[in-house]
PDB file of C-alpha atoms in Angstrom:
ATOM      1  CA  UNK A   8      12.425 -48.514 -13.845  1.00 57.00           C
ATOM      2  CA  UNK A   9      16.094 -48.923 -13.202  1.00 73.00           C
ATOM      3  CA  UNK A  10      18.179 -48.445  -9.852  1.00 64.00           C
ATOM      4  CA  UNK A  11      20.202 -45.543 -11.717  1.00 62.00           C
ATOM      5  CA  UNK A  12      16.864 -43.625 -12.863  1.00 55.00           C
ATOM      6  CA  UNK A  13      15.947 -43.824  -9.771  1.00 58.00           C
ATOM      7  CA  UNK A  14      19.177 -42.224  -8.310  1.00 55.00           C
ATOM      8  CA  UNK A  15      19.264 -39.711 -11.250  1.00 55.00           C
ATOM      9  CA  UNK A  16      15.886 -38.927 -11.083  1.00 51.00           C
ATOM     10  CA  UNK A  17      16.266 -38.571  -6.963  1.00 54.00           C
ATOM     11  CA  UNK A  18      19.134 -36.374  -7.686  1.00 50.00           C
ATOM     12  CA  UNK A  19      17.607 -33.775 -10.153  1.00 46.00           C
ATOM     13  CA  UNK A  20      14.859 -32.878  -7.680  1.00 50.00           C
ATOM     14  CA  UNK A  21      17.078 -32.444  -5.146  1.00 48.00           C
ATOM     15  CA  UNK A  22      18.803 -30.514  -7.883  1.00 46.00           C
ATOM     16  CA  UNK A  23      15.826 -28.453  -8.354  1.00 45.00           C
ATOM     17  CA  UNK A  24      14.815 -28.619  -4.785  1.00 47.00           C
ATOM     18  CA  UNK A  25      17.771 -26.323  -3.745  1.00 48.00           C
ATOM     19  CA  UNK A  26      17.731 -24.002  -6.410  1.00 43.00           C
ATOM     20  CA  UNK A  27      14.392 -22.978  -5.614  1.00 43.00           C
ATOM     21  CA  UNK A  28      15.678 -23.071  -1.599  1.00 45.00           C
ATOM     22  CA  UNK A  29      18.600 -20.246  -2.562  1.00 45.00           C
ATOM     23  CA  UNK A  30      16.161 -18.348  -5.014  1.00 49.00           C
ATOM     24  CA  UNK A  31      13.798 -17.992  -2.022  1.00 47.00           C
ATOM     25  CA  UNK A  32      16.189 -17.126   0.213  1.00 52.00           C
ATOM     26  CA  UNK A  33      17.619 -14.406  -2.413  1.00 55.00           C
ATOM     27  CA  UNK A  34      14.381 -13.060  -2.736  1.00 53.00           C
ATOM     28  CA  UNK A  35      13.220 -13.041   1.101  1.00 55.00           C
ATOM     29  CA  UNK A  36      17.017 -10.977   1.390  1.00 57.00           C
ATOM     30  CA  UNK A  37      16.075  -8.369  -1.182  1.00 60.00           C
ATOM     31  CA  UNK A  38      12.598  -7.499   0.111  1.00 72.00           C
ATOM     32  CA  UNK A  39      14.218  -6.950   3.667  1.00 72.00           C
ATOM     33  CA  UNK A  40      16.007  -4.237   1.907  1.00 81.00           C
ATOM     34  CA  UNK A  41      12.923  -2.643  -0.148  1.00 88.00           C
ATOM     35  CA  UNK A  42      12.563   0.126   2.348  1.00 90.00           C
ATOM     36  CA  UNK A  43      16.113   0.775   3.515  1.00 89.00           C
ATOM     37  CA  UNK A  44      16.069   3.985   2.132  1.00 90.00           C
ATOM     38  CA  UNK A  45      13.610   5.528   4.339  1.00 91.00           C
ATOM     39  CA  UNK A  46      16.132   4.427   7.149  1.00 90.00           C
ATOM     40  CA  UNK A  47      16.361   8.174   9.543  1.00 91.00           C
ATOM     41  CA  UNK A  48      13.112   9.805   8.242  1.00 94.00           C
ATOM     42  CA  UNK A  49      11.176   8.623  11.443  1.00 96.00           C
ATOM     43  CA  UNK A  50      11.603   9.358  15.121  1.00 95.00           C
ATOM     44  CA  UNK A  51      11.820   5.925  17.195  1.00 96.00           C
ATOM     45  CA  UNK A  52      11.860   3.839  14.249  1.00 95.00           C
ATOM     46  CA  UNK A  53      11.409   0.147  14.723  1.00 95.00           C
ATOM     47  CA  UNK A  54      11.721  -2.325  11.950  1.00 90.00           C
ATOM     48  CA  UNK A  55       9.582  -5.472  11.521  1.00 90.00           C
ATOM     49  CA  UNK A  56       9.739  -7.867   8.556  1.00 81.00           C
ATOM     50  CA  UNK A  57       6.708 -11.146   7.524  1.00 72.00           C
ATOM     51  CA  UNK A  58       7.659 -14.381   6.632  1.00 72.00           C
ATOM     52  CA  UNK A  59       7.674 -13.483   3.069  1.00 72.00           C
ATOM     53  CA  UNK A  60      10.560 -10.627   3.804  1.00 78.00           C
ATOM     54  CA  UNK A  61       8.774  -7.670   3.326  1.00 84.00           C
ATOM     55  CA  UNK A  62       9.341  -5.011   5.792  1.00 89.00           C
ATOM     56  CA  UNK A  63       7.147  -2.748   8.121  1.00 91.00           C
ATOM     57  CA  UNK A  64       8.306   0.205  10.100  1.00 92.00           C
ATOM     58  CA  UNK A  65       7.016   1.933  12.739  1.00 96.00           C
ATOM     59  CA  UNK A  66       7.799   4.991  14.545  1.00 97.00           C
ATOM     60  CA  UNK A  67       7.007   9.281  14.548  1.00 97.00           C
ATOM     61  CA  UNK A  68       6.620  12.032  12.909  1.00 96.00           C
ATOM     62  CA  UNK A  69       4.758  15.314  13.127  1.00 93.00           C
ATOM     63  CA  UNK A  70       4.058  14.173  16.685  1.00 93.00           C
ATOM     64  CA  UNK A  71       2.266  11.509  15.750  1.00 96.00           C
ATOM     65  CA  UNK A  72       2.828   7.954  15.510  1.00 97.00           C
ATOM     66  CA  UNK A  73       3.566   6.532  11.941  1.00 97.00           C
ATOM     67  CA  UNK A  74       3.224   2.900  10.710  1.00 97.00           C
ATOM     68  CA  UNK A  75       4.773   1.959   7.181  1.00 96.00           C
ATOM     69  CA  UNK A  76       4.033  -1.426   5.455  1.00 94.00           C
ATOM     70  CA  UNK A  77       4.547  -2.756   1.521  1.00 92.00           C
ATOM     71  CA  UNK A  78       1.560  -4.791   0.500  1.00 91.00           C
ATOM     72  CA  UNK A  79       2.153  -7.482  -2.841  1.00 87.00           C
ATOM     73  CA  UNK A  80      -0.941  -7.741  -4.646  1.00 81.00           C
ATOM     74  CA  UNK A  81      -0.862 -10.586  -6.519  1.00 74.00           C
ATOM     75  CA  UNK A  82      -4.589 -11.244  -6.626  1.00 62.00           C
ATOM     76  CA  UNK A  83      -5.735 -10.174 -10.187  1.00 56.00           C
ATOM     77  CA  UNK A  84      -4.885 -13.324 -12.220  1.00 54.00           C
ATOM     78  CA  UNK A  85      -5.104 -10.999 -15.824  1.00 56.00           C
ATOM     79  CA  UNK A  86      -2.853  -7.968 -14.218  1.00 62.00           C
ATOM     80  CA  UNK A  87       0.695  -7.869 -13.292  1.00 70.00           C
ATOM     81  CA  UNK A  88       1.557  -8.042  -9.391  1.00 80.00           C
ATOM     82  CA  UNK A  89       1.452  -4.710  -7.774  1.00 86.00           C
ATOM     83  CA  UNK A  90       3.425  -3.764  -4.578  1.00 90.00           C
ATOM     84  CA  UNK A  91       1.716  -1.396  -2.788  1.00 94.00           C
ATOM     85  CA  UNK A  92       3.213   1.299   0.041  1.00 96.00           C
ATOM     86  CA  UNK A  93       1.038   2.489   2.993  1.00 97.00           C
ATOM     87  CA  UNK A  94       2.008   5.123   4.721  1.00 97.00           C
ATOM     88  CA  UNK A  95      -0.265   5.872   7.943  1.00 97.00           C
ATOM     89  CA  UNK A  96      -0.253   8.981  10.392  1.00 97.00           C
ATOM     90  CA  UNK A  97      -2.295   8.238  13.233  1.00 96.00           C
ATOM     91  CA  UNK A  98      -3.961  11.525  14.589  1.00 91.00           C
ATOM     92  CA  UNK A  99      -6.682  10.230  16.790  1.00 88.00           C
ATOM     93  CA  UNK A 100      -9.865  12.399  16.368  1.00 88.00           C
ATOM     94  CA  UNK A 101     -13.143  10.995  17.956  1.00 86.00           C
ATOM     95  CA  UNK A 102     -15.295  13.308  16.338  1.00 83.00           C
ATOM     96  CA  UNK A 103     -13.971  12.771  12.902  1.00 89.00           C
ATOM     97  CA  UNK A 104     -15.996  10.787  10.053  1.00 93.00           C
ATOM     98  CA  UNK A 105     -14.867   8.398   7.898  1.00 95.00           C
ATOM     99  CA  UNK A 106     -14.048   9.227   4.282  1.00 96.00           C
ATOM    100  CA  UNK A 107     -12.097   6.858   1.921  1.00 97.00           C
ATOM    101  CA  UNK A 108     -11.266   7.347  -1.836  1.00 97.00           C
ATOM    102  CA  UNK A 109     -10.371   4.445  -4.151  1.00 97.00           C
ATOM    103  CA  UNK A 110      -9.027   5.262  -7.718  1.00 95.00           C
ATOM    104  CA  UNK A 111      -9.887   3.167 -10.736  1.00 92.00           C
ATOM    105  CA  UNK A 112     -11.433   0.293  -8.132  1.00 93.00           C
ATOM    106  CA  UNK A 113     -11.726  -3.068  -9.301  1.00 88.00           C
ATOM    107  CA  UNK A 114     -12.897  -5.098  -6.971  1.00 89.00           C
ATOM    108  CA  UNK A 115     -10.362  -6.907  -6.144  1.00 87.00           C
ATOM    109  CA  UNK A 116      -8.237  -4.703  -3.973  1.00 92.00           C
ATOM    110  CA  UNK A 117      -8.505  -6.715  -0.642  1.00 91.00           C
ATOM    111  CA  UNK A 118      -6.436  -4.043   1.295  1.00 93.00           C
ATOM    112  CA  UNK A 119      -8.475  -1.464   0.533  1.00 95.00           C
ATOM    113  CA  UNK A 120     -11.096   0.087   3.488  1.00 94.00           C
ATOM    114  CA  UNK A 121     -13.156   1.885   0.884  1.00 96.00           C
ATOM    115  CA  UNK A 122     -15.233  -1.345   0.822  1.00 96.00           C
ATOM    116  CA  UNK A 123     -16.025  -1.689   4.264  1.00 95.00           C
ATOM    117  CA  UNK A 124     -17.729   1.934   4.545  1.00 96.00           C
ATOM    118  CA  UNK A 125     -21.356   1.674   4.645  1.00 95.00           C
ATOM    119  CA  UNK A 126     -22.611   4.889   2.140  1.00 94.00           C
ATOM    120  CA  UNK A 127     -21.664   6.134  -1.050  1.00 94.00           C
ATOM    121  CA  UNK A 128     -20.404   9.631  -1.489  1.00 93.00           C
ATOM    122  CA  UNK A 129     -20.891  11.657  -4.426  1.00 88.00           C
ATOM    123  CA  UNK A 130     -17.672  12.543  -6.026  1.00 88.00           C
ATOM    124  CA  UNK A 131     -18.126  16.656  -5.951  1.00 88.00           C
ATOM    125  CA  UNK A 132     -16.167  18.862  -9.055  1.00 87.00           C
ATOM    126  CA  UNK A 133     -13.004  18.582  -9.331  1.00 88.00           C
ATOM    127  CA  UNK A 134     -12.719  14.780  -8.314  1.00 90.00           C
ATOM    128  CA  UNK A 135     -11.819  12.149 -10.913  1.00 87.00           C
ATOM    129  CA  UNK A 136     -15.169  10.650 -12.028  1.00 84.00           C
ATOM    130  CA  UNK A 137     -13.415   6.474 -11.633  1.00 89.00           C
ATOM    131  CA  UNK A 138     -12.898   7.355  -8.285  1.00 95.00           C
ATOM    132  CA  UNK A 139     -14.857   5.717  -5.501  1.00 96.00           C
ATOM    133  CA  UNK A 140     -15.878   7.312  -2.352  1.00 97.00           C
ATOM    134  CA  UNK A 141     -17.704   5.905   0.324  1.00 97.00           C
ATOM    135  CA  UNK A 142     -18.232   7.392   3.933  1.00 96.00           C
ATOM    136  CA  UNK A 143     -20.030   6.525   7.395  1.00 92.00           C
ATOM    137  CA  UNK A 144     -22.170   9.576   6.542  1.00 84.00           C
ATOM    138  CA  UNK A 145     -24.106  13.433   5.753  1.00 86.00           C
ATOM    139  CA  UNK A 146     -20.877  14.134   7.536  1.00 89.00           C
ATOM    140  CA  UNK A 147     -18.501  12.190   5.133  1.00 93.00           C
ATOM    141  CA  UNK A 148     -20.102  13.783   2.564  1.00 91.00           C
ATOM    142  CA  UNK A 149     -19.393  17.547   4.251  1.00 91.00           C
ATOM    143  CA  UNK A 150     -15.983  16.869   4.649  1.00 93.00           C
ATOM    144  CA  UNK A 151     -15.523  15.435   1.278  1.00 94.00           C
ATOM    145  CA  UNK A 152     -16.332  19.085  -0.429  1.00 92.00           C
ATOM    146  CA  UNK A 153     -14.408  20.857   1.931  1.00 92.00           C
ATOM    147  CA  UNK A 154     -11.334  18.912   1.199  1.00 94.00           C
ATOM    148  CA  UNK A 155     -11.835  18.194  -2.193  1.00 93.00           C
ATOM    149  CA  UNK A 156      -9.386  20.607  -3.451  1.00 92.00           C
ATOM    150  CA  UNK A 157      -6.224  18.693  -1.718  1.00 90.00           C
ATOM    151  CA  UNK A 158      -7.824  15.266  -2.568  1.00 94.00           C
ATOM    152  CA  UNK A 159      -7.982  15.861  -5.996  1.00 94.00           C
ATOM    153  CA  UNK A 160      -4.423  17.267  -5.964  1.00 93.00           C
ATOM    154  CA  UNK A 161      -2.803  13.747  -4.418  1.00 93.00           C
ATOM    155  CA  UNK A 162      -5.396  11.438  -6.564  1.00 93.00           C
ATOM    156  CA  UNK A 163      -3.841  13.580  -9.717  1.00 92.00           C
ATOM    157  CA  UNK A 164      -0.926  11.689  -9.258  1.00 92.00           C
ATOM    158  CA  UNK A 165      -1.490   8.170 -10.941  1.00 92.00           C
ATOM    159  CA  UNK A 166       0.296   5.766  -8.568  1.00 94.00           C
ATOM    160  CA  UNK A 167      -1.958   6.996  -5.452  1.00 96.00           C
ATOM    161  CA  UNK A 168      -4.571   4.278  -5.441  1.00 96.00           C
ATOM    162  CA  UNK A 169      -6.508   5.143  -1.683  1.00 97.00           C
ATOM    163  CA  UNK A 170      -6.556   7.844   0.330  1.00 97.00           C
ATOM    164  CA  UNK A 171      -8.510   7.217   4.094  1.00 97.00           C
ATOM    165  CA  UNK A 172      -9.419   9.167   6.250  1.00 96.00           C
ATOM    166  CA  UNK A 173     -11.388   7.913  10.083  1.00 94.00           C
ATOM    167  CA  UNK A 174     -11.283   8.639  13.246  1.00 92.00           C
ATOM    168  CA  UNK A 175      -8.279   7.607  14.013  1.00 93.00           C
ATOM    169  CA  UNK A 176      -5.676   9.199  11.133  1.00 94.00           C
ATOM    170  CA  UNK A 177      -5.089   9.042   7.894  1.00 97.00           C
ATOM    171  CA  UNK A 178      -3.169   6.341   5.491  1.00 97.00           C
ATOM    172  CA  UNK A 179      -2.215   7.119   1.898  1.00 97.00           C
ATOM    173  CA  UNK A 180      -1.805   3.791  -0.566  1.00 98.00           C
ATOM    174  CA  UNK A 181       0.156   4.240  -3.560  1.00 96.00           C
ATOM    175  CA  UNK A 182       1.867   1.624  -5.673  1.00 93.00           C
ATOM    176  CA  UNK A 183       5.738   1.678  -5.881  1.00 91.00           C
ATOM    177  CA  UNK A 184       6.461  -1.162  -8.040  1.00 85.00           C
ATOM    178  CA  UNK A 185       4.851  -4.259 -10.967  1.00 78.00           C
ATOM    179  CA  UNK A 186       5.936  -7.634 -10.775  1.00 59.00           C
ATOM    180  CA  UNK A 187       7.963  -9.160 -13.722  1.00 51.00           C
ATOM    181  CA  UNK A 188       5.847 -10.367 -16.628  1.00 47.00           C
ATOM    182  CA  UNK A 189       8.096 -13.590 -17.211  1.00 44.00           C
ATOM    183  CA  UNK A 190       7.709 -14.895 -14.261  1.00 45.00           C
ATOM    184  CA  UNK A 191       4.224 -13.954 -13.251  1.00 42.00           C
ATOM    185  CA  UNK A 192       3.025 -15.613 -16.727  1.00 42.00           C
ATOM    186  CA  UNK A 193       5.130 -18.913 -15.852  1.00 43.00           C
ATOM    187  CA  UNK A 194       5.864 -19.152 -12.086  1.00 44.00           C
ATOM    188  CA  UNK A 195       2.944 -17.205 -10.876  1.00 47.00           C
ATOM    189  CA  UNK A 196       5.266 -15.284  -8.935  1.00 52.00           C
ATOM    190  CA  UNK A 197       5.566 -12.153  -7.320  1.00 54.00           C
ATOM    191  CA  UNK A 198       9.017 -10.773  -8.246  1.00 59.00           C
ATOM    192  CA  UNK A 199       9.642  -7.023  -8.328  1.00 65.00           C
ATOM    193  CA  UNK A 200      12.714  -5.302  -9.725  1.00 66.00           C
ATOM    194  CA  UNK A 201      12.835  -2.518  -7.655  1.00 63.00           C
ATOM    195  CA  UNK A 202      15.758  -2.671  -5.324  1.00 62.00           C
ATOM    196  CA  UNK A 203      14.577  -0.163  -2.306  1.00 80.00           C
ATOM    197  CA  UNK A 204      11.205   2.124  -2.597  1.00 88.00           C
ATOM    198  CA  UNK A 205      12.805   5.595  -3.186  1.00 91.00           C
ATOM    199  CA  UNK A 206      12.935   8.032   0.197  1.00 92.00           C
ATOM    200  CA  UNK A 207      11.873  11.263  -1.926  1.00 94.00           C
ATOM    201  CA  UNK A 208       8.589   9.309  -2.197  1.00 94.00           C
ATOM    202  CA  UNK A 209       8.482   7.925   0.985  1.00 95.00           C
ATOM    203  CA  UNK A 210       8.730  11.236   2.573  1.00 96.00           C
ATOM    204  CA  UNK A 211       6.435  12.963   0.482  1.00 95.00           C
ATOM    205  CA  UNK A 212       3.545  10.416   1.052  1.00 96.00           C
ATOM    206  CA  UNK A 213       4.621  10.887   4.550  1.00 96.00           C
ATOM    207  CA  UNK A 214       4.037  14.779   4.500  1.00 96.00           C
ATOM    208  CA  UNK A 215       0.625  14.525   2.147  1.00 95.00           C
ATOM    209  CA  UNK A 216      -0.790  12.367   5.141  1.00 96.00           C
ATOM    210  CA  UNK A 217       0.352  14.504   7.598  1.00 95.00           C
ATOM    211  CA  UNK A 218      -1.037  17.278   5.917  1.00 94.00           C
ATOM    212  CA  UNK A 219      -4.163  16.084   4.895  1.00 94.00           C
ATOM    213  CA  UNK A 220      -4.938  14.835   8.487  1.00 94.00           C
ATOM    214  CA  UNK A 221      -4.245  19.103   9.468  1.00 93.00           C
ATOM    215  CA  UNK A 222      -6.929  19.872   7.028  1.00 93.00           C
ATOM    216  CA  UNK A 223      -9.251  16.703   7.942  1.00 92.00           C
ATOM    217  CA  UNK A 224      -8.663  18.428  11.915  1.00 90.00           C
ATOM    218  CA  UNK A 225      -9.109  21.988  10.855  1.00 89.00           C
ATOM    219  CA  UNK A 226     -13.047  20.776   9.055  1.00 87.00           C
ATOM    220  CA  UNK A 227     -14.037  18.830  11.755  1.00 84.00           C
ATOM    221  CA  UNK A 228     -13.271  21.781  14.089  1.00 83.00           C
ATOM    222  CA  UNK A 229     -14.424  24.209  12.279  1.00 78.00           C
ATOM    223  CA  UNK A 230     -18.267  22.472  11.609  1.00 73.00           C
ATOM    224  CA  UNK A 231     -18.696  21.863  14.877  1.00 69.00           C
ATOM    225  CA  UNK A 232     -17.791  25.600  16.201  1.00 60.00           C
TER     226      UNK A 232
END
């Protein structure tokens, strides 16, 4: 092995070595951006972004504190990466049980809490029959019929994937984006096209878990009066 393959050799990695440096940093930039049209819908707002560039937000609305955070799912080797938005209204309710719905489960969603309640609920009429619920409870199970109506209305819409609802609020998961095929199949890479998660469905996940979190407070009031 000669001194110049060497030296050409040294010099295409470090070629290659800072191409994939600026494609990084390109990417890291546009995720930062992925929610920057939802800027203004909260009260207090306060922005927060991983490593990896996603962002979180934080702040109010309703009169109750909000928390907002994209989740990439790459962990399905035979599926396209999905990026997930959660959108949590915390209305702290002691009393309440916990109820959480998973559509079209897998196994494999590891940011789902469907999987960590301990009983299976019955999915009543009206419910889509690949949904999964699971509850802490006879009470889960109560407050599953008497919301069913507005649970079945949000899982009609095919990008909600989880709905929970505990003690403390209520968050609403519903996918907002699929990775690139190319490079998933060659890079094993996460890399989304979408350029900012739209506010129109920011703020109407926003309102469906504000308003189911009403009706989750009106039940629980109303079975124990």
């Amino acid at each position: 092995m000669t001194a110049a393959f060497l030296f050409g050799l040294i010099a295409f990695l470090a070629v290659v070595a800072n191409i994939a440096i600026r494609d990084h940093r390109r990417a890291v930039a546009a995720r930062r951006a992925l929610l920057d049209d939802c800027r203004g819908v909260l009260d207090e707002e306060r922005w927060t972004a991983g490593a990896d560039g996603f962002p979180a937000l934080e702040g109010r609305a309703f009169g109750h504190p909000v928390t907002v955070a994209l989740i990439p799912d790459t962990m399905v080797v035979r599926r396209l990466p999905q990026l997930w938005l959660s959108v949590t209204v915390l209305d702290a309710m002691p009393r309440a049980p916990s109820l959480s719905l998973l559509a079209r489960p897998s196994g494999n969603e590891f940011y789902a809490g469907t999987y960590q309640l301990p009983n299976r609920v019955e999915p009543p009429a009206g419910l889509p029959l690949d949904v999964m619920i699971r509850g802490d409870g006879v009470r889960a199970h109560a407050l599953c019929q008497r919301l069913c109506g507005f649970l079945a209305s949000f899982l009609a819409e095919p990008s909600v994937k989880e709905i929970t609802l505990t003690a403390r609020g209520v968050r609403i998961v519903r996918q907002v984006a699929e990775g690139r095929r190319g490079e998933h199949l060659l890079l094993r890479q996460a890399v989304f096209d979408l350029a900012q998660v739209e506010g129109s469905v920011f703020v109407q996940t926003l309102r469906d878990a504000a308003a189911l979190a009403a009706q989750r407070t009106a039940a629980v009031e109303e079975r124990a009066a």
